[in-house]
Short mmCIF file of C-alpha atoms and ligand atoms in Angstrom, two decimals:
data_model
loop_
_atom_site.label_atom_id
_atom_site.label_comp_id
_atom_site.label_asym_id
_atom_site.label_seq_id
_atom_site.Cartn_x
_atom_site.Cartn_y
_atom_site.Cartn_z
CA MET A 1 -41.25 -63.68 -114.57
CA ASN A 2 -37.96 -61.99 -113.11
CA LEU A 3 -39.15 -59.68 -111.51
CA GLY A 4 -35.58 -58.05 -110.86
CA ASN A 5 -34.72 -57.32 -114.74
CA LEU A 6 -38.17 -56.06 -115.03
CA ASN A 7 -38.22 -53.23 -112.04
CA ASP A 8 -34.02 -52.62 -111.73
CA ASN A 9 -34.35 -49.77 -114.89
CA ASN A 10 -37.14 -48.07 -114.13
CA PHE A 11 -36.92 -44.47 -113.90
CA SER A 12 -40.33 -43.37 -113.82
CA ALA A 13 -41.04 -39.92 -112.37
CA GLY A 14 -44.21 -41.67 -110.80
CA PRO A 15 -45.53 -44.02 -109.95
CA GLY A 16 -42.10 -44.25 -109.31
CA ALA A 17 -40.06 -47.72 -108.85
CA LEU A 18 -40.10 -49.42 -105.77
CA PRO A 19 -37.88 -51.56 -103.98
CA GLU A 20 -37.74 -55.45 -105.08
CA SER A 21 -38.06 -57.14 -101.73
CA VAL A 22 -40.87 -54.38 -100.93
CA LEU A 23 -43.09 -55.48 -104.08
CA LEU A 24 -42.53 -59.56 -103.11
CA GLN A 25 -43.88 -58.84 -99.76
CA ALA A 26 -47.01 -57.30 -101.44
CA ARG A 27 -47.14 -59.73 -103.57
CA GLU A 28 -47.12 -62.51 -100.95
CA ALA A 29 -49.60 -60.28 -99.44
CA ILE A 30 -51.93 -59.98 -102.14
CA LEU A 31 -52.88 -63.10 -102.19
CA SER A 32 -52.21 -63.50 -98.09
CA VAL A 33 -51.24 -61.14 -95.47
CA PRO A 34 -48.67 -63.88 -93.17
CA GLY A 35 -50.48 -64.62 -89.99
CA ILE A 36 -53.68 -63.51 -91.38
CA GLY A 37 -54.38 -66.13 -94.10
CA LEU A 38 -56.49 -63.15 -95.97
CA SER A 39 -55.65 -60.89 -99.01
CA VAL A 40 -54.81 -57.23 -97.86
CA LEU A 41 -56.95 -55.97 -100.85
CA GLY A 42 -60.05 -58.06 -98.19
CA ILE A 43 -59.63 -57.11 -94.90
CA SER A 44 -61.68 -54.68 -93.21
CA HIS A 45 -60.46 -51.26 -92.05
CA ARG A 46 -61.56 -51.42 -89.00
CA SER A 47 -60.06 -54.67 -88.02
CA ASP A 48 -56.86 -54.53 -85.01
CA TRP A 49 -54.58 -55.56 -88.19
CA PHE A 50 -55.01 -52.51 -90.21
CA ALA A 51 -55.28 -50.67 -86.62
CA ASN A 52 -51.72 -51.68 -86.19
CA VAL A 53 -50.43 -51.22 -89.68
CA VAL A 54 -51.77 -47.85 -89.29
CA ALA A 55 -49.69 -47.68 -85.94
CA GLN A 56 -46.53 -49.36 -86.75
CA ALA A 57 -46.25 -46.49 -90.06
CA GLN A 58 -46.57 -43.73 -87.85
CA SER A 59 -43.94 -44.70 -85.47
CA ASP A 60 -41.95 -45.97 -88.17
CA LEU A 61 -42.45 -42.77 -89.69
CA ARG A 62 -41.29 -40.72 -86.30
CA SER A 63 -38.46 -42.71 -85.75
CA LEU A 64 -37.17 -41.95 -89.52
CA LEU A 65 -37.75 -37.97 -88.68
CA GLY A 66 -36.69 -37.50 -85.44
CA ILE A 67 -40.12 -36.67 -84.18
CA ASP A 68 -42.45 -36.65 -81.11
CA ASP A 69 -46.08 -36.73 -80.42
CA SER A 70 -46.61 -32.73 -80.81
CA TYR A 71 -46.72 -33.64 -84.75
CA HIS A 72 -49.46 -35.66 -85.95
CA ILE A 73 -49.00 -38.12 -88.91
CA LEU A 74 -52.32 -38.47 -91.31
CA PHE A 75 -52.61 -40.58 -94.18
CA LEU A 76 -54.78 -39.34 -96.46
CA GLN A 77 -56.37 -39.19 -100.13
CA GLY A 78 -56.77 -37.01 -103.13
CA GLY A 79 -53.05 -37.12 -104.09
CA SER A 80 -50.84 -33.69 -103.16
CA SER A 81 -53.45 -31.83 -105.31
CA LEU A 82 -56.04 -32.14 -102.83
CA LEU A 83 -53.72 -31.00 -100.41
CA PHE A 84 -53.28 -27.82 -102.63
CA GLY A 85 -56.77 -26.53 -101.97
CA MET A 86 -56.93 -28.06 -98.09
CA ILE A 87 -54.47 -26.12 -97.04
CA PRO A 88 -55.53 -22.93 -98.01
CA GLN A 89 -58.93 -23.65 -97.22
CA ALA A 90 -58.26 -24.77 -93.80
CA LEU A 91 -55.75 -21.89 -92.34
CA LEU A 92 -57.11 -18.22 -94.59
CA HIS A 93 -60.45 -17.32 -92.69
CA HIS A 94 -61.37 -14.50 -94.12
CA PRO A 95 -60.27 -12.98 -97.84
CA ASN A 96 -58.09 -10.75 -97.00
CA GLU A 97 -56.19 -13.53 -95.35
CA ARG A 98 -52.46 -13.62 -96.52
CA ALA A 99 -50.14 -16.14 -97.59
CA ASP A 100 -46.62 -16.56 -98.99
CA TYR A 101 -45.78 -18.61 -101.87
CA ILE A 102 -42.77 -19.49 -104.38
CA ARG A 103 -43.65 -20.31 -107.86
CA SER A 104 -40.41 -22.45 -108.48
CA GLY A 105 -41.96 -24.45 -111.26
CA TYR A 106 -44.65 -26.67 -112.67
CA TRP A 107 -46.06 -27.73 -109.36
CA SER A 108 -45.60 -25.16 -106.47
CA SER A 109 -47.61 -23.02 -110.09
CA LYS A 110 -50.70 -26.02 -109.52
CA SER A 111 -50.41 -25.14 -105.89
CA ILE A 112 -50.99 -21.06 -105.95
CA PRO A 113 -54.57 -21.09 -107.60
CA ASP A 114 -56.53 -22.95 -105.11
CA ALA A 115 -54.72 -21.04 -102.75
CA GLN A 116 -56.26 -17.09 -104.43
CA LEU A 117 -59.59 -19.11 -104.03
CA PHE A 118 -59.36 -18.20 -100.13
CA GLY A 119 -57.15 -15.28 -99.64
CA LYS A 120 -54.11 -13.36 -100.81
CA VAL A 121 -51.48 -15.04 -102.37
CA ASN A 122 -47.99 -12.61 -102.27
CA VAL A 123 -45.52 -14.81 -104.31
CA GLY A 124 -42.30 -14.13 -102.68
CA TRP A 125 -40.52 -15.37 -105.31
CA ASP A 126 -41.11 -16.43 -109.54
CA GLY A 127 -39.20 -18.63 -111.43
CA SER A 128 -41.41 -18.35 -114.65
CA SER A 129 -39.55 -15.89 -116.33
CA GLY A 130 -35.86 -17.63 -116.61
CA GLY A 131 -37.75 -21.09 -117.64
CA TYR A 132 -37.81 -22.21 -114.19
CA ARG A 133 -33.26 -23.25 -114.05
CA ASN A 134 -32.79 -21.07 -111.11
CA LEU A 135 -34.42 -21.38 -107.09
CA PRO A 136 -34.24 -18.14 -105.21
CA THR A 137 -31.36 -17.74 -102.31
CA ALA A 138 -32.08 -16.12 -99.02
CA GLY A 139 -31.92 -12.48 -100.51
CA ASP A 140 -34.09 -12.96 -103.37
CA LEU A 141 -37.83 -13.93 -101.49
CA SER A 142 -39.60 -10.68 -100.33
CA PHE A 143 -41.78 -12.38 -97.72
CA ASP A 144 -44.98 -10.84 -96.60
CA ASP A 145 -44.26 -11.71 -92.15
CA LYS A 146 -47.94 -11.20 -91.49
CA ALA A 147 -48.50 -14.33 -93.65
CA SER A 148 -50.64 -17.20 -92.21
CA TYR A 149 -48.39 -19.60 -93.57
CA PHE A 150 -45.87 -20.10 -95.87
CA HIS A 151 -45.69 -22.86 -98.84
CA TYR A 152 -43.34 -24.17 -101.41
CA VAL A 153 -42.27 -27.20 -102.93
CA SER A 154 -38.98 -28.71 -102.15
CA ASN A 155 -37.97 -30.54 -105.35
CA GLU A 156 -39.70 -29.27 -108.53
CA THR A 157 -40.36 -33.29 -109.97
CA VAL A 158 -40.79 -31.97 -113.59
CA GLU A 159 -37.88 -29.26 -113.64
CA GLY A 160 -35.37 -31.15 -111.50
CA LEU A 161 -34.57 -28.54 -109.32
CA GLN A 162 -34.22 -29.02 -105.79
CA PHE A 163 -34.16 -26.79 -102.56
CA HIS A 164 -31.00 -27.57 -100.41
CA ASP A 165 -31.55 -24.44 -98.31
CA ILE A 166 -34.42 -24.19 -96.06
CA PRO A 167 -36.38 -20.81 -97.65
CA GLY A 168 -38.55 -18.63 -95.49
CA ILE A 169 -38.56 -16.91 -92.31
CA ASP A 170 -39.28 -18.74 -88.50
CA SER A 171 -41.77 -16.55 -87.56
CA VAL A 172 -44.51 -17.67 -90.49
CA SER A 173 -45.69 -21.36 -90.25
CA ARG A 174 -43.98 -22.90 -93.12
CA ILE A 175 -45.65 -25.67 -95.23
CA CYS A 176 -43.90 -27.82 -97.95
CA ASP A 177 -44.38 -30.32 -100.70
CA MET A 178 -41.93 -32.54 -100.48
CA SER A 179 -44.20 -35.01 -102.68
CA SER A 180 -40.72 -36.04 -104.92
CA ASP A 181 -37.90 -35.65 -102.34
CA PHE A 182 -39.65 -36.76 -98.75
CA LEU A 183 -37.64 -39.09 -97.12
CA SER A 184 -34.84 -39.01 -99.94
CA LYS A 185 -32.41 -37.36 -96.91
CA PRO A 186 -32.81 -36.12 -93.33
CA ILE A 187 -34.78 -33.48 -92.50
CA ASP A 188 -35.27 -30.99 -90.20
CA CYS A 189 -38.85 -31.12 -89.40
CA GLU A 190 -38.74 -28.66 -86.35
CA ARG A 191 -38.22 -25.79 -88.93
CA TYR A 192 -41.65 -27.21 -90.86
CA ALA A 193 -45.92 -26.41 -89.18
CA MET A 194 -46.45 -29.34 -91.77
CA ILE A 195 -44.86 -31.33 -94.50
CA TYR A 196 -46.91 -33.71 -97.38
CA ALA A 197 -45.69 -35.81 -99.68
CA HIS A 198 -47.98 -38.69 -101.96
CA ALA A 199 -46.41 -41.82 -101.78
CA GLN A 200 -46.30 -42.33 -105.23
CA LYS A 201 -42.81 -41.15 -105.89
CA ASN A 202 -40.41 -42.00 -102.78
CA LEU A 203 -42.88 -43.94 -100.62
CA GLY A 204 -44.99 -46.15 -102.34
CA PRO A 205 -47.92 -46.84 -104.46
CA ALA A 206 -50.38 -43.81 -105.41
CA GLY A 207 -53.40 -43.42 -103.78
CA VAL A 208 -52.12 -42.12 -99.87
CA THR A 209 -50.51 -38.89 -98.82
CA VAL A 210 -48.38 -38.74 -95.97
CA VAL A 211 -49.14 -35.21 -93.95
CA VAL A 212 -46.61 -34.13 -91.26
CA MET A 213 -48.55 -31.05 -89.63
CA HIS A 214 -47.69 -30.15 -85.79
CA GLU A 215 -50.19 -29.65 -83.38
CA SER A 216 -50.03 -25.54 -83.26
CA LEU A 217 -50.74 -25.78 -87.08
CA LEU A 218 -53.86 -28.02 -86.38
CA ASP A 219 -55.14 -25.30 -83.94
CA ARG A 220 -54.90 -22.94 -86.29
CA CYS A 221 -57.13 -24.69 -88.99
CA ARG A 222 -60.98 -23.95 -89.48
CA ARG A 223 -63.06 -26.44 -87.93
CA ARG A 224 -66.70 -25.13 -88.60
CA ASP A 225 -68.00 -25.08 -92.21
CA VAL A 226 -65.74 -27.50 -94.08
CA PRO A 227 -66.66 -30.92 -95.60
CA ALA A 228 -65.77 -33.62 -93.47
CA MET A 229 -62.99 -35.01 -95.81
CA LEU A 230 -61.45 -31.74 -95.92
CA SER A 231 -61.36 -31.08 -92.46
CA PHE A 232 -57.61 -31.61 -90.61
CA HIS A 233 -59.56 -31.96 -87.33
CA ARG A 234 -61.97 -34.92 -88.66
CA HIS A 235 -58.81 -36.88 -90.16
CA VAL A 236 -56.91 -36.33 -86.72
CA GLU A 237 -59.53 -37.15 -84.72
CA ALA A 238 -59.90 -40.68 -86.34
CA GLY A 239 -56.57 -41.79 -86.71
CA SER A 240 -57.00 -41.32 -90.15
CA VAL A 241 -59.78 -43.87 -90.29
CA TYR A 242 -62.39 -41.20 -91.10
CA ASN A 243 -63.96 -43.65 -94.28
CA THR A 244 -62.38 -46.30 -95.65
CA PRO A 245 -58.99 -45.46 -96.45
CA PRO A 246 -56.80 -46.99 -98.78
CA VAL A 247 -55.26 -50.46 -96.73
CA PHE A 248 -53.17 -51.36 -99.75
CA ALA A 249 -51.24 -48.08 -100.37
CA ILE A 250 -50.94 -47.83 -96.54
CA TYR A 251 -50.07 -51.16 -96.15
CA VAL A 252 -47.07 -50.64 -98.55
CA LEU A 253 -46.31 -47.62 -97.50
CA GLY A 254 -45.42 -49.14 -94.32
CA LEU A 255 -43.15 -52.01 -96.02
CA VAL A 256 -41.24 -49.34 -97.67
CA LEU A 257 -40.62 -47.71 -93.80
CA ARG A 258 -39.81 -50.88 -92.82
CA TRP A 259 -37.37 -51.45 -95.58
CA MET A 260 -36.00 -47.64 -94.86
CA LEU A 261 -35.27 -48.78 -91.41
CA ASP A 262 -33.70 -52.26 -91.53
CA SER A 263 -32.54 -52.56 -94.88
CA ILE A 264 -31.15 -48.77 -95.20
CA GLY A 265 -30.46 -47.67 -91.92
CA GLY A 266 -32.25 -44.54 -92.07
CA LEU A 267 -32.43 -41.40 -93.91
CA GLU A 268 -28.53 -40.28 -93.55
CA GLN A 269 -27.67 -43.54 -94.81
CA MET A 270 -30.66 -42.73 -97.83
CA ASP A 271 -29.37 -39.77 -98.85
CA ARG A 272 -25.91 -40.94 -99.50
CA VAL A 273 -27.14 -43.90 -101.59
CA ASN A 274 -29.12 -40.74 -103.28
CA THR A 275 -26.22 -38.53 -103.48
CA ARG A 276 -24.18 -41.57 -105.10
CA LYS A 277 -27.11 -42.18 -107.84
CA ALA A 278 -27.35 -38.78 -108.86
CA THR A 279 -23.51 -38.00 -108.87
CA CYS A 280 -22.84 -41.00 -111.35
CA ILE A 281 -25.39 -39.63 -114.01
CA TYR A 282 -24.50 -36.16 -113.61
CA ASP A 283 -21.03 -36.88 -114.14
CA VAL A 284 -21.73 -38.17 -117.60
CA LEU A 285 -24.13 -35.40 -118.27
CA ASP A 286 -20.84 -33.05 -117.13
CA LYS A 287 -18.51 -34.53 -119.50
CA ASP A 288 -19.76 -33.57 -122.38
CA ARG A 289 -21.88 -30.20 -122.36
CA ASP A 290 -22.36 -30.02 -125.90
CA PHE A 291 -23.76 -33.38 -125.86
CA TRP A 292 -26.14 -33.27 -123.07
CA GLU A 293 -27.99 -30.05 -121.83
CA VAL A 294 -29.50 -29.75 -117.93
CA HIS A 295 -32.79 -28.10 -117.61
CA ALA A 296 -31.68 -26.84 -114.06
CA HIS A 297 -28.57 -24.37 -113.21
CA PRO A 298 -25.67 -26.42 -111.48
CA LYS A 299 -26.25 -24.92 -107.87
CA PHE A 300 -30.08 -25.99 -107.55
CA ARG A 301 -29.83 -29.36 -109.45
CA SER A 302 -32.20 -32.07 -107.92
CA ALA A 303 -30.87 -35.48 -106.45
CA MET A 304 -34.19 -37.35 -107.76
CA ASN A 305 -35.11 -36.10 -110.79
CA ILE A 306 -32.91 -34.78 -113.66
CA ALA A 307 -34.55 -33.40 -117.00
CA PHE A 308 -31.93 -32.73 -119.46
CA ARG A 309 -31.92 -32.60 -123.05
CA LEU A 310 -29.85 -33.53 -126.34
CA ARG A 311 -28.85 -31.51 -129.16
CA SER A 312 -31.64 -32.21 -131.31
CA PRO A 313 -35.55 -33.42 -130.89
CA GLN A 314 -34.71 -36.38 -133.36
CA LEU A 315 -31.52 -37.45 -131.02
CA GLU A 316 -33.87 -37.87 -127.83
CA SER A 317 -36.38 -40.23 -129.70
CA THR A 318 -33.06 -42.40 -130.82
CA PHE A 319 -32.07 -42.02 -127.03
CA LEU A 320 -35.49 -43.33 -126.08
CA GLN A 321 -35.72 -46.19 -128.31
CA GLU A 322 -32.45 -47.11 -127.46
CA ALA A 323 -33.00 -47.02 -124.11
CA GLU A 324 -36.14 -48.88 -124.09
CA GLN A 325 -34.60 -51.96 -126.33
CA VAL A 326 -32.15 -52.47 -123.69
CA GLY A 327 -34.62 -52.20 -120.77
CA PHE A 328 -34.29 -48.64 -119.31
CA ARG A 329 -37.87 -47.35 -119.02
CA GLY A 330 -39.73 -43.80 -117.70
CA LEU A 331 -36.84 -41.83 -119.32
CA GLU A 332 -39.31 -39.39 -121.39
CA GLY A 333 -39.47 -35.68 -119.77
CA HIS A 334 -42.65 -34.22 -118.49
CA ARG A 335 -45.13 -33.51 -121.51
CA THR A 336 -44.65 -29.51 -120.39
CA LEU A 337 -41.19 -29.66 -120.82
CA GLY A 338 -40.50 -31.85 -123.16
CA GLY A 339 -36.90 -33.45 -123.46
CA LEU A 340 -35.86 -36.19 -121.14
CA ARG A 341 -35.39 -37.27 -117.11
CA ILE A 342 -34.31 -39.83 -115.05
CA SER A 343 -35.74 -40.13 -111.72
CA LEU A 344 -33.69 -41.71 -109.19
CA TYR A 345 -36.35 -42.37 -106.37
CA ASN A 346 -35.11 -44.08 -103.01
CA GLY A 347 -36.33 -47.44 -104.67
CA VAL A 348 -33.90 -47.13 -107.94
CA GLU A 349 -30.90 -49.18 -106.63
CA TYR A 350 -27.55 -47.60 -107.00
CA SER A 351 -26.45 -50.22 -109.44
CA SER A 352 -29.52 -49.51 -111.56
CA ALA A 353 -28.12 -45.96 -111.68
CA CYS A 354 -24.99 -46.96 -112.84
CA ARG A 355 -25.79 -49.04 -115.54
CA LEU A 356 -27.75 -46.28 -117.03
CA ALA A 357 -24.75 -43.88 -116.69
CA THR A 358 -22.81 -46.43 -118.73
CA PHE A 359 -25.42 -46.46 -121.44
CA MET A 360 -25.44 -42.77 -121.58
CA GLU A 361 -21.84 -42.49 -122.09
CA GLU A 362 -21.78 -45.25 -124.45
CA PHE A 363 -24.63 -43.34 -126.06
CA SER A 364 -22.83 -40.24 -126.30
CA ASN A 365 -19.65 -41.80 -127.67
CA ARG A 366 -21.56 -43.40 -130.64
CA TYR A 367 -23.95 -39.62 -131.53
CA ARG A 368 -21.27 -37.10 -130.53
CA ASN A 369 -19.95 -36.42 -133.97
CA LYS A 370 -22.53 -37.28 -136.04
CA GLY A 371 -24.36 -34.46 -137.67
CA ASP A 372 -27.74 -35.61 -137.98
CA ALA A 373 -27.33 -38.34 -135.94
CA GLY A 374 -30.78 -39.58 -134.90
CA ASP A 375 -31.68 -40.90 -138.81
CA GLN A 376 -28.92 -43.23 -138.79
CA HIS A 377 -28.71 -46.36 -136.88
CA ASN A 378 -25.06 -47.79 -137.20
CA ASN A 379 -26.13 -51.41 -137.68
CA GLU A 380 -22.38 -52.79 -136.84
CA ARG A 381 -22.35 -51.51 -133.18
CA GLY A 382 -26.23 -51.01 -132.59
CA PRO A 383 -27.14 -50.57 -129.02
CA LEU A 384 -25.25 -52.03 -126.57
CA LYS A 385 -26.49 -55.03 -124.86
C1 PLP B 401 -46.26 -35.47 -108.74
C2 PLP B 401 -46.31 -34.25 -107.65
C3 PLP B 401 -47.67 -33.64 -107.38
C4 PLP B 401 -48.95 -33.85 -107.84
O1 PLP B 401 -49.32 -35.15 -106.65
P1 PLP B 401 -50.94 -36.03 -106.90
O2 PLP B 401 -50.92 -36.76 -105.71
O3 PLP B 401 -51.29 -36.73 -108.42
O4 PLP B 401 -51.97 -34.87 -106.97
C5 PLP B 401 -47.64 -32.26 -106.21
N1 PLP B 401 -46.45 -31.74 -106.10
C6 PLP B 401 -45.15 -32.44 -106.53
C7 PLP B 401 -43.77 -31.95 -105.90
C8 PLP B 401 -44.84 -33.41 -107.17
O5 PLP B 401 -44.09 -34.19 -107.91
#
């Protein structure tokens, strides 16, 4: 089996591609963890080995982010979706307490109903009427400065929208769902009370969610009348091992963090690679705007997820078919938006993005001037190999 070929061309929106070196180490660890002689799937979560895995991953995250012990780092289960509910439950202590939210796309829309169960939600900006092609800039936002916290999603994975500035006012605790762009570029952590991101897009396999929470926010979290598994205090006290954690997912997350430090060299370098990847795809899309249509307004385009369309749905299925024939996978748009989507998470290599860009360029050259091209296959030229 040639692992490289299988994973080099994976543009899945999530779970996303992981670096090949990480997959190889994970494969080895499934049989036997080096130096331990047991499968990673069968080692106790109370072992010294696992305690060290957790401590190392926390310390690697601290060095990548440049944060000290005033931030707690947790590895939780339940995905980012569980945090949509845990956060308001912890911070809105009374139904009259308020929180500010931005509704900028599919995922931030999902976070709001859970908050409304516990308090009053002020939606400081709502992009739904514009079809989620834009994001707010500073003047567009109307905030409640007495809010308990402010929540937003830094990268809307479905629509391909990414904030390039940090919204909100510094006097209200800022909480961000960074599920699809965490560790893709440097982060000004000091400006956040809390950041969370499940692993399966940029960081590792599904099953673990990273929470970075400032101690001052933890102090404000509900202590009583919270089920243990939903209590941030319990998880902090237990050092993320309150119950059986997803050992394998945390182990692989740790491998990815080491890869980011040792092979990539940190978040600035990661950002540089990610920007180059996104640029080579957007360049192709921008070259022929009659053929391709990017969903997001140019100012708010995401470097992680590129949602776009072709002029006919039929041509989109031709695109997917031909792409799959030459090995490009994971290019379907989200079921709610349709169209196409390219996800360029940290694990996707620059050379993969370039190969896809070349394929796209050739595709548009072949189909640009055909009326109803979706029906016709040009047998002579066929899909490129
Ligand atoms: C995928 C995604 C989620 C959902 O995460 P789960 O781990 O499946 O609950 C939440 N927020 C964003 C920004 C996402 O991209």
